[in-house]
PDB file of C-alpha atoms in Angstrom:
ATOM      1  CA  MET T   1       1.661 -59.941  -1.274  1.00  0.00           C
ATOM      2  CA  ARG T   2       1.677 -62.454  -4.091  1.00  0.00           C
ATOM      3  CA  ARG T   3       5.141 -63.043  -5.154  1.00  0.00           C
ATOM      4  CA  ALA T   4       8.284 -62.567  -3.254  1.00  0.00           C
ATOM      5  CA  VAL T   5      11.809 -62.452  -4.841  1.00  0.00           C
ATOM      6  CA  LEU T   6      14.779 -63.024  -2.168  1.00  0.00           C
ATOM      7  CA  HIS T   7      17.495 -61.906  -4.110  1.00  0.00           C
ATOM      8  CA  GLY T   8      19.222 -58.802  -5.190  1.00  0.00           C
ATOM      9  CA  ILE T   9      21.760 -57.809  -2.321  1.00  0.00           C
ATOM     10  CA  GLY T  10      24.183 -60.629  -2.164  1.00  0.00           C
ATOM     11  CA  GLU T  11      23.750 -64.343  -2.267  1.00  0.00           C
ATOM     12  CA  PRO T  12      20.648 -65.579  -0.429  1.00  0.00           C
ATOM     13  CA  LEU T  13      22.215 -68.924   0.863  1.00  0.00           C
ATOM     14  CA  LEU T  14      24.526 -67.069   2.951  1.00  0.00           C
ATOM     15  CA  ASN T  15      21.315 -66.189   5.139  1.00  0.00           C
ATOM     16  CA  LYS T  16      20.732 -69.138   7.361  1.00  0.00           C
ATOM     17  CA  ASP T  17      17.256 -68.089   8.209  1.00  0.00           C
ATOM     18  CA  LEU T  18      16.145 -68.084   4.534  1.00  0.00           C
ATOM     19  CA  PRO T  19      14.077 -71.557   4.926  1.00  0.00           C
ATOM     20  CA  ARG T  20      12.176 -70.263   7.820  1.00  0.00           C
ATOM     21  CA  MET T  21      11.454 -66.857   5.669  1.00  0.00           C
ATOM     22  CA  ILE T  22      10.456 -69.199   2.744  1.00  0.00           C
ATOM     23  CA  ALA T  23       8.019 -71.178   4.797  1.00  0.00           C
ATOM     24  CA  HIS T  24       6.659 -67.996   6.613  1.00  0.00           C
ATOM     25  CA  LEU T  25       5.868 -66.289   3.365  1.00  0.00           C
ATOM     26  CA  LYS T  26       4.304 -69.780   1.966  1.00  0.00           C
ATOM     27  CA  SER T  27       2.160 -70.013   4.806  1.00  0.00           C
ATOM     28  CA  HIS T  28       0.758 -66.900   3.634  1.00  0.00           C
ATOM     29  CA  GLY T  29       0.184 -68.063   0.055  1.00  0.00           C
ATOM     30  CA  VAL T  30       3.179 -66.247  -1.582  1.00  0.00           C
ATOM     31  CA  TYR T  31       4.964 -67.690  -4.309  1.00  0.00           C
ATOM     32  CA  VAL T  32       8.600 -67.577  -3.456  1.00  0.00           C
ATOM     33  CA  LEU T  33      11.879 -67.591  -5.775  1.00  0.00           C
ATOM     34  CA  PHE T  34      15.439 -66.612  -5.598  1.00  0.00           C
ATOM     35  CA  ASN T  35      18.460 -66.586  -7.788  1.00  0.00           C
ATOM     36  CA  THR T  36      21.762 -68.095  -6.179  1.00  0.00           C
ATOM     37  CA  ASN T  37      25.062 -68.901  -7.490  1.00  0.00           C
ATOM     38  CA  ALA T  38      24.650 -72.140  -6.185  1.00  0.00           C
ATOM     39  CA  THR T  39      28.395 -72.575  -4.845  1.00  0.00           C
ATOM     40  CA  LEU T  40      26.897 -73.241  -1.380  1.00  0.00           C
ATOM     41  CA  LEU T  41      23.999 -75.252  -2.502  1.00  0.00           C
ATOM     42  CA  ASN T  42      24.934 -78.775  -0.562  1.00  0.00           C
ATOM     43  CA  ASP T  43      22.658 -81.480   0.552  1.00  0.00           C
ATOM     44  CA  GLU T  44      21.433 -79.916   3.601  1.00  0.00           C
ATOM     45  CA  TRP T  45      20.791 -76.734   2.013  1.00  0.00           C
ATOM     46  CA  ALA T  46      18.827 -78.699  -0.902  1.00  0.00           C
ATOM     47  CA  ARG T  47      16.566 -80.708   1.586  1.00  0.00           C
ATOM     48  CA  ARG T  48      15.759 -77.282   3.757  1.00  0.00           C
ATOM     49  CA  LEU T  49      14.689 -75.548   0.492  1.00  0.00           C
ATOM     50  CA  ILE T  50      12.455 -78.290  -0.574  1.00  0.00           C
ATOM     51  CA  GLN T  51      10.899 -78.557   2.662  1.00  0.00           C
ATOM     52  CA  SER T  52      10.418 -74.966   3.169  1.00  0.00           C
ATOM     53  CA  GLY T  53       7.961 -74.865  -0.017  1.00  0.00           C
ATOM     54  CA  LEU T  54      10.286 -72.828  -2.227  1.00  0.00           C
ATOM     55  CA  ASP T  55       8.676 -72.579  -5.636  1.00  0.00           C
ATOM     56  CA  GLU T  56      11.414 -71.767  -7.846  1.00  0.00           C
ATOM     57  CA  LEU T  57      15.146 -71.920  -7.679  1.00  0.00           C
ATOM     58  CA  ARG T  58      17.098 -69.908 -10.327  1.00  0.00           C
ATOM     59  CA  VAL T  59      20.917 -70.840 -10.681  1.00  0.00           C
ATOM     60  CA  SER T  60      23.077 -68.320 -12.574  1.00  0.00           C
ATOM     61  CA  ILE T  61      25.411 -69.946 -15.008  1.00  0.00           C
ATOM     62  CA  ASP T  62      27.019 -67.653 -17.482  1.00  0.00           C
ATOM     63  CA  GLY T  63      28.970 -70.312 -19.529  1.00  0.00           C
ATOM     64  CA  ALA T  64      29.069 -73.790 -20.546  1.00  0.00           C
ATOM     65  CA  ASP T  65      32.729 -73.890 -20.338  1.00  0.00           C
ATOM     66  CA  PRO T  66      34.775 -73.909 -17.069  1.00  0.00           C
ATOM     67  CA  LYS T  67      37.280 -71.077 -18.611  1.00  0.00           C
ATOM     68  CA  THR T  68      34.418 -69.063 -19.587  1.00  0.00           C
ATOM     69  CA  TYR T  69      32.561 -69.440 -16.454  1.00  0.00           C
ATOM     70  CA  ALA T  70      35.518 -68.228 -14.293  1.00  0.00           C
ATOM     71  CA  LEU T  71      36.222 -65.429 -16.674  1.00  0.00           C
ATOM     72  CA  ILE T  72      32.839 -64.097 -16.197  1.00  0.00           C
ATOM     73  CA  ARG T  73      32.114 -64.909 -12.753  1.00  0.00           C
ATOM     74  CA  GLY T  74      35.699 -64.261 -11.412  1.00  0.00           C
ATOM     75  CA  ALA T  75      36.288 -67.411  -9.889  1.00  0.00           C
ATOM     76  CA  PRO T  76      36.797 -71.096 -11.099  1.00  0.00           C
ATOM     77  CA  LEU T  77      33.792 -72.935  -9.492  1.00  0.00           C
ATOM     78  CA  PHE T  78      31.931 -74.143 -12.681  1.00  0.00           C
ATOM     79  CA  HIS T  79      31.929 -77.779 -11.985  1.00  0.00           C
ATOM     80  CA  LYS T  80      30.962 -77.255  -8.093  1.00  0.00           C
ATOM     81  CA  VAL T  81      28.221 -75.309  -9.335  1.00  0.00           C
ATOM     82  CA  LEU T  82      26.976 -78.051 -11.565  1.00  0.00           C
ATOM     83  CA  GLY T  83      27.728 -80.695  -9.217  1.00  0.00           C
ATOM     84  CA  ASN T  84      25.562 -78.884  -6.386  1.00  0.00           C
ATOM     85  CA  LEU T  85      22.713 -78.566  -9.050  1.00  0.00           C
ATOM     86  CA  LYS T  86      22.599 -82.115 -10.142  1.00  0.00           C
ATOM     87  CA  ARG T  87      22.591 -83.275  -6.470  1.00  0.00           C
ATOM     88  CA  PHE T  88      19.802 -80.814  -5.958  1.00  0.00           C
ATOM     89  CA  VAL T  89      17.499 -82.111  -8.612  1.00  0.00           C
ATOM     90  CA  GLU T  90      18.580 -85.959  -7.527  1.00  0.00           C
ATOM     91  CA  ILE T  91      17.473 -85.011  -3.934  1.00  0.00           C
ATOM     92  CA  ARG T  92      14.190 -83.439  -5.243  1.00  0.00           C
ATOM     93  CA  LYS T  93      13.516 -86.656  -7.048  1.00  0.00           C
ATOM     94  CA  ASP T  94      14.330 -88.870  -4.225  1.00  0.00           C
ATOM     95  CA  LEU T  95      11.996 -86.721  -2.027  1.00  0.00           C
ATOM     96  CA  GLY T  96       9.274 -86.856  -4.616  1.00  0.00           C
ATOM     97  CA  ALA T  97       8.851 -83.253  -4.606  1.00  0.00           C
ATOM     98  CA  SER T  98       7.658 -81.110  -7.620  1.00  0.00           C
ATOM     99  CA  CYS T  99       9.113 -77.969  -6.543  1.00  0.00           C
ATOM    100  CA  PRO T 100      11.180 -75.953  -6.203  1.00  0.00           C
ATOM    101  CA  ARG T 101      11.308 -75.873  -9.850  1.00  0.00           C
ATOM    102  CA  PRO T 102      15.162 -75.295 -10.933  1.00  0.00           C
ATOM    103  CA  SER T 103      16.069 -73.139 -13.931  1.00  0.00           C
ATOM    104  CA  LEU T 104      19.531 -71.863 -15.174  1.00  0.00           C
ATOM    105  CA  TRP T 105      19.909 -68.017 -15.884  1.00  0.00           C
ATOM    106  CA  MET T 106      22.635 -67.090 -18.305  1.00  0.00           C
ATOM    107  CA  THR T 107      23.687 -63.558 -18.854  1.00  0.00           C
ATOM    108  CA  GLY T 108      24.740 -63.016 -22.381  1.00  0.00           C
ATOM    109  CA  VAL T 109      27.956 -61.247 -23.448  1.00  0.00           C
ATOM    110  CA  LYS T 110      30.002 -61.583 -26.449  1.00  0.00           C
ATOM    111  CA  GLU T 111      32.221 -63.880 -24.491  1.00  0.00           C
ATOM    112  CA  ASN T 112      29.779 -66.407 -24.150  1.00  0.00           C
ATOM    113  CA  ILE T 113      26.845 -66.086 -26.394  1.00  0.00           C
ATOM    114  CA  ALA T 114      28.271 -69.117 -28.505  1.00  0.00           C
ATOM    115  CA  GLU T 115      27.683 -71.187 -25.337  1.00  0.00           C
ATOM    116  CA  VAL T 116      23.909 -70.879 -25.001  1.00  0.00           C
ATOM    117  CA  PRO T 117      23.236 -74.375 -26.802  1.00  0.00           C
ATOM    118  CA  ASP T 118      25.591 -76.229 -24.595  1.00  0.00           C
ATOM    119  CA  VAL T 119      24.056 -74.561 -21.483  1.00  0.00           C
ATOM    120  CA  ILE T 120      20.832 -75.753 -22.714  1.00  0.00           C
ATOM    121  CA  ARG T 121      22.082 -79.233 -23.205  1.00  0.00           C
ATOM    122  CA  ILE T 122      23.869 -79.196 -20.015  1.00  0.00           C
ATOM    123  CA  ALA T 123      20.371 -78.282 -18.150  1.00  0.00           C
ATOM    124  CA  ALA T 124      19.069 -81.220 -20.039  1.00  0.00           C
ATOM    125  CA  ARG T 125      21.635 -83.740 -18.965  1.00  0.00           C
ATOM    126  CA  ILE T 126      21.318 -82.919 -15.147  1.00  0.00           C
ATOM    127  CA  GLY T 127      17.329 -82.615 -15.212  1.00  0.00           C
ATOM    128  CA  VAL T 128      16.950 -78.810 -15.316  1.00  0.00           C
ATOM    129  CA  PRO T 129      13.921 -78.181 -17.339  1.00  0.00           C
ATOM    130  CA  GLU T 130      14.321 -74.264 -18.285  1.00  0.00           C
ATOM    131  CA  VAL T 131      17.094 -72.092 -19.406  1.00  0.00           C
ATOM    132  CA  TYR T 132      16.749 -68.284 -19.624  1.00  0.00           C
ATOM    133  CA  LEU T 133      19.085 -66.136 -21.594  1.00  0.00           C
ATOM    134  CA  GLN T 134      19.228 -62.267 -20.632  1.00  0.00           C
ATOM    135  CA  ARG T 135      21.193 -59.454 -22.123  1.00  0.00           C
ATOM    136  CA  MET T 136      23.684 -57.597 -20.103  1.00  0.00           C
ATOM    137  CA  THR T 137      22.765 -54.340 -19.378  1.00  0.00           C
ATOM    138  CA  TYR T 138      25.978 -51.789 -19.243  1.00  0.00           C
ATOM    139  CA  TYR T 139      26.988 -48.779 -17.810  1.00  0.00           C
ATOM    140  CA  ALA T 140      27.232 -46.749 -21.116  1.00  0.00           C
ATOM    141  CA  GLY T 141      30.335 -44.304 -20.978  1.00  0.00           C
ATOM    142  CA  GLU T 142      31.222 -45.231 -17.344  1.00  0.00           C
ATOM    143  CA  ALA T 143      35.001 -46.080 -17.581  1.00  0.00           C
ATOM    144  CA  ASP T 144      34.801 -47.511 -13.981  1.00  0.00           C
ATOM    145  CA  ALA T 145      32.051 -50.048 -14.560  1.00  0.00           C
ATOM    146  CA  PRO T 146      32.415 -53.133 -12.748  1.00  0.00           C
ATOM    147  CA  GLY T 147      34.021 -56.093 -14.531  1.00  0.00           C
ATOM    148  CA  MET T 148      32.141 -57.149 -17.923  1.00  0.00           C
ATOM    149  CA  MET T 149      29.460 -54.436 -17.465  1.00  0.00           C
ATOM    150  CA  LYS T 150      30.990 -52.467 -20.177  1.00  0.00           C
ATOM    151  CA  GLU T 151      29.645 -51.576 -23.705  1.00  0.00           C
ATOM    152  CA  GLU T 152      32.816 -53.705 -25.489  1.00  0.00           C
ATOM    153  CA  HIS T 153      31.020 -56.630 -23.823  1.00  0.00           C
ATOM    154  CA  ALA T 154      27.258 -55.934 -24.579  1.00  0.00           C
ATOM    155  CA  LEU T 155      25.355 -57.727 -27.450  1.00  0.00           C
ATOM    156  CA  PHE T 156      23.274 -54.765 -27.668  1.00  0.00           C
ATOM    157  CA  ASP T 157      24.989 -53.325 -31.035  1.00  0.00           C
ATOM    158  CA  SER T 158      26.396 -56.629 -32.478  1.00  0.00           C
ATOM    159  CA  TYR T 159      23.164 -58.681 -32.421  1.00  0.00           C
ATOM    160  CA  ASP T 160      23.867 -59.939 -36.020  1.00  0.00           C
ATOM    161  CA  GLU T 161      23.749 -63.106 -38.136  1.00  0.00           C
ATOM    162  CA  TYR T 162      25.935 -65.089 -36.118  1.00  0.00           C
ATOM    163  CA  VAL T 163      23.816 -64.484 -32.838  1.00  0.00           C
ATOM    164  CA  ASP T 164      20.582 -64.916 -34.726  1.00  0.00           C
ATOM    165  CA  ARG T 165      21.933 -68.610 -35.778  1.00  0.00           C
ATOM    166  CA  ILE T 166      22.882 -69.315 -32.027  1.00  0.00           C
ATOM    167  CA  MET T 167      19.829 -68.190 -30.809  1.00  0.00           C
ATOM    168  CA  ALA T 168      18.081 -70.349 -33.715  1.00  0.00           C
ATOM    169  CA  GLU T 169      20.001 -73.426 -32.661  1.00  0.00           C
ATOM    170  CA  SER T 170      18.974 -72.641 -28.733  1.00  0.00           C
ATOM    171  CA  GLU T 171      15.206 -72.389 -29.653  1.00  0.00           C
ATOM    172  CA  THR T 172      15.493 -76.064 -31.378  1.00  0.00           C
ATOM    173  CA  LEU T 173      17.291 -77.541 -28.666  1.00  0.00           C
TER     174      LEU T 173
END
């Protein structure tokens, strides 16, 4: 095994054994990462993840505005997520650690695409060096698709000059 991605079925920080699992994988030379919503990323978790040897911490954030975040994520936790991530970056610096490398991950939909440049600005302000944008994949033709996982929210059919300008500004930033 060369790489372990420890997410996909729920929030990884709910697993109290996560640092032990990471340390075990690291002891075998495995590159380890996971995505989190960062709502549980308190100071203790930050220290435990840093000490475990985690390589990469990806934080999901689907907007630069608390209202957009709540609309997409279903909970008004924007400020908590940013506060937790900011503390994580500070603790990592205080400990002199270079890992885990934090990054922000944003799923682009019609409702948040204009906020990509501001997400990049937020990342720079709190010391997160990388921001990734991924297109939302929707369930074509399924009326019972969850939340915003429907065609009317997707960017596939509406990737136009407006989105091109947003992407150009984001790339410049």
